[in-house]
Amino acid sequence: MIPSSFDYVAVDSADAAIGALTEHGDEAKLMAGGHSLIPLMKFRLANPTVVIDIGRVNDLSYIRDAGDHVAIGALTRHMAVETSDLLKADVPLLAHCASQVGDPSVRHRGTIGGSLAHADAASDLPAALLALGGSVMVKGPNGEREVKADDLFVGFLENSLADDEMITEVRVPKATGAGWSYQKFNRRAQDWAIVGVAAVLNGSAGVSLVNMASTPLRAAGVEEALASGASHADAAQRAADGGSPPEDLNGDAEYRTHLAKVLVQRALTEAESRKS
Amino acid sequence: MTAVMGTPRIRKEDPKLLTGEGKYVDDIQVAGQLWMGMVRSPFAHAKVNGIETDEAKSMPGVHAVYTGGELMDMGLWVAPLPCAWPVTPDMVNPEHYPVGTGEVHHVGEIVAVVLADTRYQATDAVEKVEVDYEELPAVGSIQAAMADTATAHSDHDTNKAFTWALEPNPDALNDAFANAAHTVTGEFVQQRLIPSAMEPRGVLAVPSPAGGEVTLYSATQVPHILKVMMAATTGISEAKIRVIAPAVGGGFGAKLNINPDESLALTLANKLGRPVRWTETRTEAAFSTHQGRAQQQKIEVAADGDGKILGVRVHLDADMGAYMMLITPGVPLLGSFLYTGVYEVPAFGFTCDGWFTNLTPTDAYRGAGRPEASYAIERAMDMLAAKVGVTPEEIRRRNYLAGGEAFENLEVASTLVFDSGNYSPNLDMALDMAKLSDLRAEQQRRRDAGESKQLGIGMCTYVEICGLAPSRALAGLAYGAGGWEAGTVRMLPTGKVEVVTGSTPHGQGHETSWSMIVADKLGVDPDDVEVLHSDTAISPLGLDTYGSRSLAVGGVAISMACDKVIDKARLIAAHQLEANPDDLEFEFGRFGVKGSPDKGLLIQEVAYGAFTAHNLPDGMEPNINEQMVFDPPNFAFPFGTHIAVVEVDESTGETTLIDYIAVDDCGNQVNPLIVEGQVHGGIVQGVAQALYEGAVYDEDGQCKNPSFLDYLVPSPTEVPSIQTEFTYTPSTSNPLGVKGVGEAGTIGSAAAVINGICDALSHHGISDIEMPASPMRVWKAIQDAKAGN
């Protein structure tokens, strides 16, 4: 890659990262696995003057049983999430979604915190977090706060963190025995979804959409319909409610809207069949 | 020693390539090198009013910045970049120098060049060059070109570049259509494809510190042709230019050209006395390397009541892009002869109009004209089958050349003489492997059940032309080169064999195959054979690798050179054995005296004896080295049957290939393992066109999918399991009986896949789907059909 020139800072703790962010302000970018940032820098679409490498903050790489939820360090690689026995048992949707990210080399480098912070509407993990009703812990110079998934994604590739904050932990409620499904429709295995649907049936329904708006999106219409007792088929008809599907060569708005309905129906059917 | 030819053998090249030890152009670093950075037009058509380079020149590490005008003033070139295939005497061929001046004609055309110490510095400086463009109306599609409201070149009155016709008997053709019981018309789009070799193009020009020679390392398929063309366009003597193609990571035709960057590196290195290099980025590659296909086809087939073909009429509109590159205008012509396919066609006519657009130039891409031709006739055959009310396999059987029986040297309607063919057994084998009747039953079951996933069976029986020859026939097509190839075989004093080939491999495995040919001929171990290639100083004579020609021309040349080596060795052996040469038999590497089993000499012993020259016949030169230049008497015509079994999910429009059967016939085979690999790769490239790839441009000539994010090259996970089998019908065009196989898979697969999709959706009345058959496109076609549109 031939990026613009930049300064490189490697840090070994979250505090050091926040210190560097405070020092360099919005000219700096955090780099975890680098699989979102580096492609943008390669095309010179992102030209940070300082790259703060948090890839060595090893104490933020963990998956822990925290009682009612599972706590995952922000620097945990997708491969670790994908293969975690704890997640496979208690939050299988998240483990499965991690297995659908990119290809194996991406999954060995990319991190859950990096993917969520990137806030890409076409990514798998933001949708999973929305459907699961999870949250992230965010740290800044003034301490730590919890941000719900619903409040995390605010615009196209834009999260609600301040310039001097970083995600340190991801929290997902346990959904042991819940029905779940992730429907990812794409052309090639390593691609982003043209449209994706994550669903959790755990008493109430959590349903979210990939690539149906400029941000990761909760399928509010579907959830509402299911809450009021609608059939899966009827609920699926409301798949695109509140969406503003992007248009590209893979799909125009009409096609994406149709796909969302088909995939929501498939997701609900599969999730239902997995309930225990 | 048993026969080596025809047995599967692991490639000698692979350990090095697979462990990252292959040395590509970008791996070669030389002291004092300067990196070129190209300032490229962001507009498809614009006037360049001025270029400001001062800021770029002051950037760190920048050695020089040259505008197009300054480069032209430096007198680097004596002629523009060449088009070697002026298909008609009046073909329009706009002047095409390595840099644009005054007016630029496609996105990516170079307007200025930066030379800097590092690649990063060159790229940074390119961003600081200010170009004052005045945008001109762009011709962004072939439709726009044909409308002729704007011209791609401001000084042209029309976008039409040429009209070429092959109409052996127009009256007979008109009669055929007048008397037809059935006619079908297919109008097909061959979308533009962006070639995507694993290794991008790159170049490094190194001037010699003494002597004035320049060595040009290039990721090219054609070092020999490049050398001649560099000499012809720069005025530097061929004797002073050495071209080396080191490890080359695939070409598919896209490295078969004479490119602006190669000429810039060579001339600037020569001028400045410093090495100059450049490697394209993937983003650059989508604009700076030629593209493939880009044709609109209209094919009409006339048939009698039984579906027997009476005539085929074809018209093509072919998008040249902005300029004529090396063989741009000839690509559609390569297909012209194949629009009659494997069928008995009493009357045939073909016309082609070439058009300029403000898009990247087109040129050869795996198959070059033949996949397009095969697609059109094979799609049309399915349409004819539907019209006549017979199965796709039956319509083909009714029309096969020679009634589907074996034939040799048969003249067909397009005026060519097919070397050999035997089509029915080939089709039968494919149908058996596919278990056709089971598939049709399953298809009916799903249809009756109204299932979401419908089944389709698509077939294609293709023929292709390869090994373009003889040279005399190429003259008739106005092709600017010959069809010969050179091979040299040298028996070395230690008993090893040195082979020099003029065919330039870039992934095909020539070293392995040529070693096998030599091992078989000379009775030596294949591992004792070293094959030298791809360096014009080592292999001065050659015409390189393209058009599936290497084995059928270059491999045969090696075999014939071996015959000459044996002939010469026989004289030495006879002398040393004190026998009559006619009394020697050569078998398994040993000359033995007939009737005296103990008396004999190994060819290695003869080689050593030739080296010492202690005991040679009078007048015999002291070596057994021979060269052969082979100019075949005719093309070779491989053929085969491909069957694609597709599942189309009507609820999403997604197509999945659930089985793929390929029965190919490339005559005799040298290494079946390599043949199978070529078939696999070729099929994937055709499937890619059918389902995935296609460059999309807006009306301003801007490519909307220049990166791998949106330009969908399928990966291994999208590739179906492929069942391969072969029939063996030897060619009559060469003594080995071999045909080419490098492009066959591509030529057979796109039509098979689209025929399969149309078969799956025929109950909706859908008879065509444009390529690539993306899920959205298929889904919309189904919705339109259901709505009765």
mmCIF file of C-alpha atoms in Angstrom, chain B residues 29-329:
data_model
loop_
_atom_site.group_PDB
_atom_site.id
_atom_site.type_symbol
_atom_site.label_atom_id
_atom_site.label_comp_id
_atom_site.label_asym_id
_atom_site.label_seq_id
_atom_site.Cartn_x
_atom_site.Cartn_y
_atom_site.Cartn_z
ATOM 1 C CA GLN B 29 15.737 -4.186 -6.813
ATOM 2 C CA VAL B 30 18.674 -2.341 -8.340
ATOM 3 C CA ALA B 31 20.832 0.417 -6.952
ATOM 4 C CA GLY B 32 20.057 3.928 -8.124
ATOM 5 C CA GLN B 33 16.580 3.124 -9.347
ATOM 6 C CA LEU B 34 13.958 5.828 -9.810
ATOM 7 C CA TRP B 35 10.256 5.162 -9.350
ATOM 8 C CA MET B 36 7.848 6.450 -11.922
ATOM 9 C CA GLY B 37 4.608 7.935 -10.706
ATOM 10 C CA MET B 38 1.974 8.526 -13.362
ATOM 11 C CA VAL B 39 -0.229 11.581 -13.432
ATOM 12 C CA ARG B 40 -3.378 10.175 -15.007
ATOM 13 C CA SER B 41 -6.409 11.882 -16.422
ATOM 14 C CA PRO B 42 -9.415 11.653 -14.106
ATOM 15 C CA PHE B 43 -11.633 12.469 -17.100
ATOM 16 C CA ALA B 44 -12.641 10.216 -19.959
ATOM 17 C CA HIS B 45 -12.345 13.009 -22.488
ATOM 18 C CA ALA B 46 -10.729 16.348 -21.853
ATOM 19 C CA LYS B 47 -8.486 19.008 -23.233
ATOM 20 C CA VAL B 48 -5.301 19.607 -21.279
ATOM 21 C CA ASN B 49 -4.830 23.367 -21.141
ATOM 22 C CA GLY B 50 -1.795 23.385 -18.913
ATOM 23 C CA ILE B 51 0.203 21.467 -16.334
ATOM 24 C CA GLU B 52 1.842 23.034 -13.303
ATOM 25 C CA THR B 53 4.723 20.953 -11.956
ATOM 26 C CA ASP B 54 6.720 23.338 -9.754
ATOM 27 C CA GLU B 55 5.349 22.180 -6.416
ATOM 28 C CA ALA B 56 5.763 18.520 -7.330
ATOM 29 C CA LYS B 57 9.363 19.146 -8.402
ATOM 30 C CA SER B 58 10.146 20.615 -4.987
ATOM 31 C CA MET B 59 8.856 17.568 -3.095
ATOM 32 C CA PRO B 60 11.381 15.415 -1.208
ATOM 33 C CA GLY B 61 13.116 12.773 -3.274
ATOM 34 C CA VAL B 62 11.732 13.980 -6.572
ATOM 35 C CA HIS B 63 14.263 13.771 -9.373
ATOM 36 C CA ALA B 64 12.175 15.132 -12.224
ATOM 37 C CA VAL B 65 8.643 15.820 -13.359
ATOM 38 C CA TYR B 66 7.915 15.720 -17.076
ATOM 39 C CA THR B 67 4.700 16.786 -18.736
ATOM 40 C CA GLY B 68 3.477 14.978 -21.829
ATOM 41 C CA GLY B 69 4.604 17.878 -23.986
ATOM 42 C CA GLU B 70 8.070 17.882 -22.449
ATOM 43 C CA LEU B 71 8.411 14.144 -22.997
ATOM 44 C CA MET B 72 7.407 14.516 -26.626
ATOM 45 C CA ASP B 73 9.983 17.313 -27.011
ATOM 46 C CA MET B 74 12.681 15.023 -25.610
ATOM 47 C CA GLY B 75 12.413 12.979 -28.801
ATOM 48 C CA LEU B 76 12.020 9.668 -27.012
ATOM 49 C CA TRP B 77 9.937 8.083 -29.754
ATOM 50 C CA VAL B 78 10.159 7.679 -33.484
ATOM 51 C CA ALA B 79 6.669 6.184 -33.789
ATOM 52 C CA PRO B 80 3.540 5.850 -31.667
ATOM 53 C CA LEU B 81 2.625 2.708 -29.769
ATOM 54 C CA PRO B 82 1.904 -0.007 -32.318
ATOM 55 C CA CYS B 83 -1.249 -1.641 -33.545
ATOM 56 C CA ALA B 84 -0.048 -4.807 -35.256
ATOM 57 C CA TRP B 85 -3.396 -5.785 -36.704
ATOM 58 C CA PRO B 86 -4.789 -3.114 -39.005
ATOM 59 C CA VAL B 87 -7.778 -5.195 -40.008
ATOM 60 C CA THR B 88 -8.753 -3.114 -43.013
ATOM 61 C CA PRO B 89 -6.674 -0.777 -45.167
ATOM 62 C CA ASP B 90 -8.895 2.162 -44.186
ATOM 63 C CA MET B 91 -9.062 1.377 -40.458
ATOM 64 C CA VAL B 92 -8.912 4.538 -38.351
ATOM 65 C CA ASN B 93 -5.932 4.359 -36.009
ATOM 66 C CA PRO B 94 -5.568 7.447 -33.844
ATOM 67 C CA GLU B 95 -2.001 8.323 -32.944
ATOM 68 C CA HIS B 96 -1.245 6.845 -29.528
ATOM 69 C CA TYR B 97 1.938 7.931 -27.783
ATOM 70 C CA PRO B 98 2.805 6.768 -24.257
ATOM 71 C CA VAL B 99 1.705 10.167 -22.912
ATOM 72 C CA GLY B 100 -1.279 12.257 -23.875
ATOM 73 C CA THR B 101 -0.771 15.836 -24.979
ATOM 74 C CA GLY B 102 -3.442 18.323 -25.857
ATOM 75 C CA GLU B 103 -6.370 15.928 -25.589
ATOM 76 C CA VAL B 104 -6.846 12.834 -23.432
ATOM 77 C CA HIS B 105 -9.249 10.074 -24.391
ATOM 78 C CA HIS B 106 -9.827 7.801 -21.403
ATOM 79 C CA VAL B 107 -9.639 7.867 -17.633
ATOM 80 C CA GLY B 108 -6.128 6.835 -16.693
ATOM 81 C CA GLU B 109 -4.351 8.184 -19.761
ATOM 82 C CA ILE B 110 -0.955 9.471 -18.650
ATOM 83 C CA VAL B 111 -0.417 13.244 -18.930
ATOM 84 C CA ALA B 112 2.761 13.642 -16.875
ATOM 85 C CA VAL B 113 5.385 11.488 -15.175
ATOM 86 C CA VAL B 114 7.178 11.945 -11.860
ATOM 87 C CA LEU B 115 10.532 10.310 -11.147
ATOM 88 C CA ALA B 116 11.448 9.977 -7.489
ATOM 89 C CA ASP B 117 13.715 7.964 -5.234
ATOM 90 C CA THR B 118 10.901 5.955 -3.681
ATOM 91 C CA ARG B 119 7.456 4.826 -4.654
ATOM 92 C CA TYR B 120 5.927 6.794 -1.792
ATOM 93 C CA GLN B 121 7.634 10.003 -2.819
ATOM 94 C CA ALA B 122 6.558 9.504 -6.417
ATOM 95 C CA THR B 123 2.942 8.970 -5.348
ATOM 96 C CA ASP B 124 2.979 12.031 -3.064
ATOM 97 C CA ALA B 125 4.434 14.192 -5.838
ATOM 98 C CA VAL B 126 1.843 12.982 -8.362
ATOM 99 C CA GLU B 127 -0.824 14.481 -6.075
ATOM 100 C CA LYS B 128 0.915 17.852 -6.295
ATOM 101 C CA VAL B 129 0.910 18.092 -10.082
ATOM 102 C CA GLU B 130 -1.823 20.523 -11.089
ATOM 103 C CA VAL B 131 -3.447 19.838 -14.424
ATOM 104 C CA ASP B 132 -5.865 22.291 -16.003
ATOM 105 C CA TYR B 133 -8.432 20.093 -17.767
ATOM 106 C CA GLU B 134 -11.310 21.285 -19.901
ATOM 107 C CA GLU B 135 -13.835 18.477 -19.904
ATOM 108 C CA LEU B 136 -15.184 17.418 -23.301
ATOM 109 C CA PRO B 137 -18.304 15.362 -24.034
ATOM 110 C CA ALA B 138 -17.421 11.727 -23.388
ATOM 111 C CA VAL B 139 -18.448 8.631 -25.311
ATOM 112 C CA GLY B 140 -19.115 6.385 -22.331
ATOM 113 C CA SER B 141 -20.577 3.321 -24.012
ATOM 114 C CA ILE B 142 -20.739 1.544 -27.305
ATOM 115 C CA GLN B 143 -24.338 2.740 -27.707
ATOM 116 C CA ALA B 144 -23.124 6.306 -27.337
ATOM 117 C CA ALA B 145 -20.394 5.575 -29.861
ATOM 118 C CA MET B 146 -22.907 4.251 -32.379
ATOM 119 C CA ALA B 147 -25.218 7.216 -31.824
ATOM 120 C CA ASP B 148 -22.264 9.319 -32.986
ATOM 121 C CA THR B 149 -23.569 12.509 -31.369
ATOM 122 C CA ALA B 150 -20.197 13.043 -29.723
ATOM 123 C CA THR B 151 -16.915 11.634 -30.933
ATOM 124 C CA ALA B 152 -14.319 10.041 -28.719
ATOM 125 C CA HIS B 153 -11.599 11.886 -30.599
ATOM 126 C CA SER B 154 -12.428 15.519 -31.303
ATOM 127 C CA ASP B 155 -10.776 15.438 -34.701
ATOM 128 C CA HIS B 156 -12.888 12.482 -35.896
ATOM 129 C CA ASP B 157 -16.205 12.847 -37.742
ATOM 130 C CA THR B 158 -17.428 9.458 -36.561
ATOM 131 C CA ASN B 159 -16.617 6.922 -33.874
ATOM 132 C CA LYS B 160 -16.579 4.101 -36.388
ATOM 133 C CA ALA B 161 -13.105 2.647 -36.752
ATOM 134 C CA PHE B 162 -13.684 0.006 -39.399
ATOM 135 C CA THR B 163 -16.143 -2.390 -40.954
ATOM 136 C CA TRP B 164 -14.887 -5.908 -41.566
ATOM 137 C CA ALA B 165 -16.847 -8.596 -43.345
ATOM 138 C CA LEU B 166 -16.542 -12.317 -43.954
ATOM 139 C CA GLU B 167 -19.289 -13.079 -46.434
ATOM 140 C CA PRO B 168 -18.240 -16.056 -48.529
ATOM 141 C CA ASN B 169 -21.590 -16.314 -50.301
ATOM 142 C CA PRO B 170 -24.150 -13.582 -49.557
ATOM 143 C CA ASP B 171 -26.690 -14.881 -52.071
ATOM 144 C CA ALA B 172 -26.708 -18.346 -50.544
ATOM 145 C CA LEU B 173 -27.161 -16.767 -47.119
ATOM 146 C CA ASN B 174 -30.150 -14.713 -48.250
ATOM 147 C CA ASP B 175 -31.661 -17.832 -49.827
ATOM 148 C CA ALA B 176 -31.157 -19.749 -46.595
ATOM 149 C CA PHE B 177 -33.185 -17.228 -44.627
ATOM 150 C CA ALA B 178 -35.795 -16.947 -47.371
ATOM 151 C CA ASN B 179 -36.335 -20.710 -47.307
ATOM 152 C CA ALA B 180 -36.168 -21.220 -43.536
ATOM 153 C CA ALA B 181 -38.951 -22.921 -41.599
ATOM 154 C CA HIS B 182 -37.507 -21.574 -38.355
ATOM 155 C CA THR B 183 -35.408 -18.550 -37.599
ATOM 156 C CA VAL B 184 -34.098 -17.365 -34.261
ATOM 157 C CA THR B 185 -32.371 -14.118 -33.394
ATOM 158 C CA GLY B 186 -30.181 -13.667 -30.380
ATOM 159 C CA GLU B 187 -28.919 -10.288 -29.247
ATOM 160 C CA PHE B 188 -26.253 -10.594 -26.612
ATOM 161 C CA VAL B 189 -24.001 -8.266 -24.675
ATOM 162 C CA GLN B 190 -20.447 -9.332 -23.988
ATOM 163 C CA GLN B 191 -19.751 -7.058 -21.083
ATOM 164 C CA ARG B 192 -16.371 -5.442 -20.508
ATOM 165 C CA LEU B 193 -14.093 -7.482 -18.305
ATOM 166 C CA ILE B 194 -11.164 -6.230 -16.259
ATOM 167 C CA PRO B 195 -8.380 -8.817 -16.428
ATOM 168 C CA SER B 196 -7.170 -9.591 -12.914
ATOM 169 C CA ALA B 197 -3.958 -11.580 -12.964
ATOM 170 C CA MET B 198 -2.563 -12.346 -9.508
ATOM 171 C CA GLU B 199 0.525 -10.288 -10.302
ATOM 172 C CA PRO B 200 -0.211 -6.762 -11.475
ATOM 173 C CA ARG B 201 1.838 -5.396 -14.376
ATOM 174 C CA GLY B 202 5.197 -3.883 -13.651
ATOM 175 C CA VAL B 203 8.364 -2.825 -15.399
ATOM 176 C CA LEU B 204 12.004 -2.098 -14.599
ATOM 177 C CA ALA B 205 14.412 -0.692 -17.177
ATOM 178 C CA VAL B 206 18.117 -0.926 -16.356
ATOM 179 C CA PRO B 207 20.645 0.779 -18.599
ATOM 180 C CA SER B 208 24.001 -0.917 -18.863
ATOM 181 C CA PRO B 209 26.846 1.106 -17.340
ATOM 182 C CA ALA B 210 28.842 0.314 -20.445
ATOM 183 C CA GLY B 211 27.833 -0.427 -23.971
ATOM 184 C CA GLY B 212 24.563 1.472 -24.155
ATOM 185 C CA GLU B 213 22.248 -1.514 -23.831
ATOM 186 C CA VAL B 214 19.048 -1.376 -21.825
ATOM 187 C CA THR B 215 17.580 -4.378 -20.061
ATOM 188 C CA LEU B 216 13.828 -4.205 -19.691
ATOM 189 C CA TYR B 217 12.299 -6.438 -17.055
ATOM 190 C CA SER B 218 8.587 -6.601 -17.658
ATOM 191 C CA ALA B 219 5.630 -8.609 -16.380
ATOM 192 C CA THR B 220 4.838 -9.543 -19.941
ATOM 193 C CA GLN B 221 3.674 -12.576 -21.880
ATOM 194 C CA VAL B 222 5.549 -11.375 -24.936
ATOM 195 C CA PRO B 223 9.192 -10.368 -24.324
ATOM 196 C CA HIS B 224 10.147 -11.087 -27.936
ATOM 197 C CA ILE B 225 7.342 -9.041 -29.418
ATOM 198 C CA LEU B 226 7.983 -6.309 -26.850
ATOM 199 C CA LYS B 227 11.625 -6.118 -27.886
ATOM 200 C CA VAL B 228 10.827 -5.719 -31.563
ATOM 201 C CA MET B 229 8.130 -3.148 -30.876
ATOM 202 C CA MET B 230 10.298 -1.150 -28.473
ATOM 203 C CA ALA B 231 12.993 -1.023 -31.118
ATOM 204 C CA ALA B 232 10.530 0.005 -33.799
ATOM 205 C CA THR B 233 8.965 2.802 -31.725
ATOM 206 C CA THR B 234 12.038 4.208 -29.960
ATOM 207 C CA GLY B 235 14.612 3.927 -32.706
ATOM 208 C CA ILE B 236 16.939 2.013 -30.365
ATOM 209 C CA SER B 237 18.335 -1.035 -32.159
ATOM 210 C CA GLU B 238 17.006 -4.457 -31.144
ATOM 211 C CA ALA B 239 20.654 -5.338 -30.613
ATOM 212 C CA LYS B 240 20.730 -2.888 -27.698
ATOM 213 C CA ILE B 241 17.492 -4.011 -26.052
ATOM 214 C CA ARG B 242 17.237 -7.089 -23.874
ATOM 215 C CA VAL B 243 13.811 -7.969 -22.530
ATOM 216 C CA ILE B 244 13.411 -10.318 -19.576
ATOM 217 C CA ALA B 245 10.083 -11.610 -18.325
ATOM 218 C CA PRO B 246 10.993 -13.012 -14.896
ATOM 219 C CA ALA B 247 8.384 -15.005 -12.989
ATOM 220 C CA VAL B 248 5.115 -13.701 -14.384
ATOM 221 C CA GLY B 249 2.005 -14.217 -12.319
ATOM 222 C CA GLY B 250 -0.628 -14.819 -14.952
ATOM 223 C CA GLY B 251 -1.512 -12.784 -17.983
ATOM 224 C CA PHE B 252 -4.729 -13.964 -19.625
ATOM 225 C CA GLY B 253 -3.932 -11.691 -22.574
ATOM 226 C CA ALA B 254 -3.626 -8.566 -20.461
ATOM 227 C CA LYS B 255 0.167 -8.861 -20.519
ATOM 228 C CA LEU B 256 0.141 -9.295 -24.270
ATOM 229 C CA ASN B 257 0.594 -5.687 -25.169
ATOM 230 C CA ILE B 258 2.991 -2.818 -25.727
ATOM 231 C CA ASN B 259 2.145 -0.453 -22.935
ATOM 232 C CA PRO B 260 2.847 3.235 -22.308
ATOM 233 C CA ASP B 261 4.586 2.462 -19.009
ATOM 234 C CA GLU B 262 6.992 -0.004 -20.609
ATOM 235 C CA SER B 263 7.977 2.491 -23.233
ATOM 236 C CA LEU B 264 8.343 5.310 -20.687
ATOM 237 C CA ALA B 265 10.581 3.210 -18.424
ATOM 238 C CA LEU B 266 12.784 2.100 -21.301
ATOM 239 C CA THR B 267 13.207 5.492 -22.919
ATOM 240 C CA LEU B 268 13.673 7.434 -19.682
ATOM 241 C CA ALA B 269 16.214 4.932 -18.355
ATOM 242 C CA ASN B 270 18.047 5.150 -21.633
ATOM 243 C CA LYS B 271 17.933 8.943 -21.622
ATOM 244 C CA LEU B 272 18.881 9.459 -17.956
ATOM 245 C CA GLY B 273 21.268 6.534 -17.570
ATOM 246 C CA ARG B 274 19.460 5.430 -14.416
ATOM 247 C CA PRO B 275 17.204 2.469 -13.749
ATOM 248 C CA VAL B 276 13.521 3.402 -13.916
ATOM 249 C CA ARG B 277 10.711 1.311 -12.513
ATOM 250 C CA TRP B 278 6.969 1.201 -11.999
ATOM 251 C CA THR B 279 4.457 -1.309 -10.652
ATOM 252 C CA GLU B 280 0.775 -0.684 -11.120
ATOM 253 C CA THR B 281 -1.547 -0.527 -8.150
ATOM 254 C CA ARG B 282 -4.799 -2.461 -8.463
ATOM 255 C CA THR B 283 -6.656 0.801 -8.758
ATOM 256 C CA GLU B 284 -4.372 1.863 -11.593
ATOM 257 C CA ALA B 285 -4.740 -1.528 -13.227
ATOM 258 C CA ALA B 286 -8.429 -0.938 -13.818
ATOM 259 C CA PHE B 287 -7.477 1.956 -16.118
ATOM 260 C CA SER B 288 -3.913 1.320 -17.273
ATOM 261 C CA THR B 289 -4.196 -2.274 -18.445
ATOM 262 C CA HIS B 290 -6.361 -3.183 -21.410
ATOM 263 C CA GLN B 291 -9.744 -4.789 -20.903
ATOM 264 C CA GLY B 292 -11.574 -7.656 -22.532
ATOM 265 C CA ARG B 293 -14.764 -8.535 -24.485
ATOM 266 C CA ALA B 294 -16.971 -5.400 -24.835
ATOM 267 C CA GLN B 295 -19.057 -6.468 -27.804
ATOM 268 C CA GLN B 296 -22.691 -6.378 -28.808
ATOM 269 C CA GLN B 297 -23.723 -9.379 -30.840
ATOM 270 C CA LYS B 298 -26.608 -10.117 -33.106
ATOM 271 C CA ILE B 299 -26.834 -13.679 -34.375
ATOM 272 C CA GLU B 300 -29.547 -15.047 -36.618
ATOM 273 C CA VAL B 301 -29.940 -18.725 -37.366
ATOM 274 C CA ALA B 302 -32.111 -20.089 -40.167
ATOM 275 C CA ALA B 303 -33.173 -23.740 -40.035
ATOM 276 C CA ASP B 304 -35.449 -26.145 -41.820
ATOM 277 C CA GLY B 305 -38.472 -27.831 -40.231
ATOM 278 C CA ASP B 306 -36.285 -30.432 -38.504
ATOM 279 C CA GLY B 307 -33.994 -27.838 -37.034
ATOM 280 C CA LYS B 308 -31.206 -28.474 -39.530
ATOM 281 C CA ILE B 309 -29.303 -25.236 -39.916
ATOM 282 C CA LEU B 310 -29.543 -23.512 -43.292
ATOM 283 C CA GLY B 311 -27.612 -20.375 -42.494
ATOM 284 C CA VAL B 312 -26.018 -18.241 -39.805
ATOM 285 C CA ARG B 313 -25.739 -14.481 -40.020
ATOM 286 C CA VAL B 314 -23.819 -12.463 -37.448
ATOM 287 C CA HIS B 315 -23.227 -8.800 -36.832
ATOM 288 C CA LEU B 316 -20.939 -7.481 -34.124
ATOM 289 C CA ASP B 317 -20.427 -4.033 -32.757
ATOM 290 C CA ALA B 318 -17.115 -4.068 -30.981
ATOM 291 C CA ASP B 319 -15.895 -1.462 -28.501
ATOM 292 C CA MET B 320 -12.251 -0.663 -29.219
ATOM 293 C CA GLY B 321 -11.959 1.729 -26.320
ATOM 294 C CA ALA B 322 -10.011 4.932 -26.894
ATOM 295 C CA TYR B 323 -7.109 3.557 -28.941
ATOM 296 C CA MET B 324 -5.985 0.637 -31.033
ATOM 297 C CA MET B 325 -3.550 -1.331 -28.907
ATOM 298 C CA LEU B 326 -1.456 -4.248 -30.226
ATOM 299 C CA ILE B 327 -4.282 -6.424 -31.567
ATOM 300 C CA THR B 328 -7.389 -4.516 -30.438
ATOM 301 C CA PRO B 329 -9.224 -4.555 -33.775
#
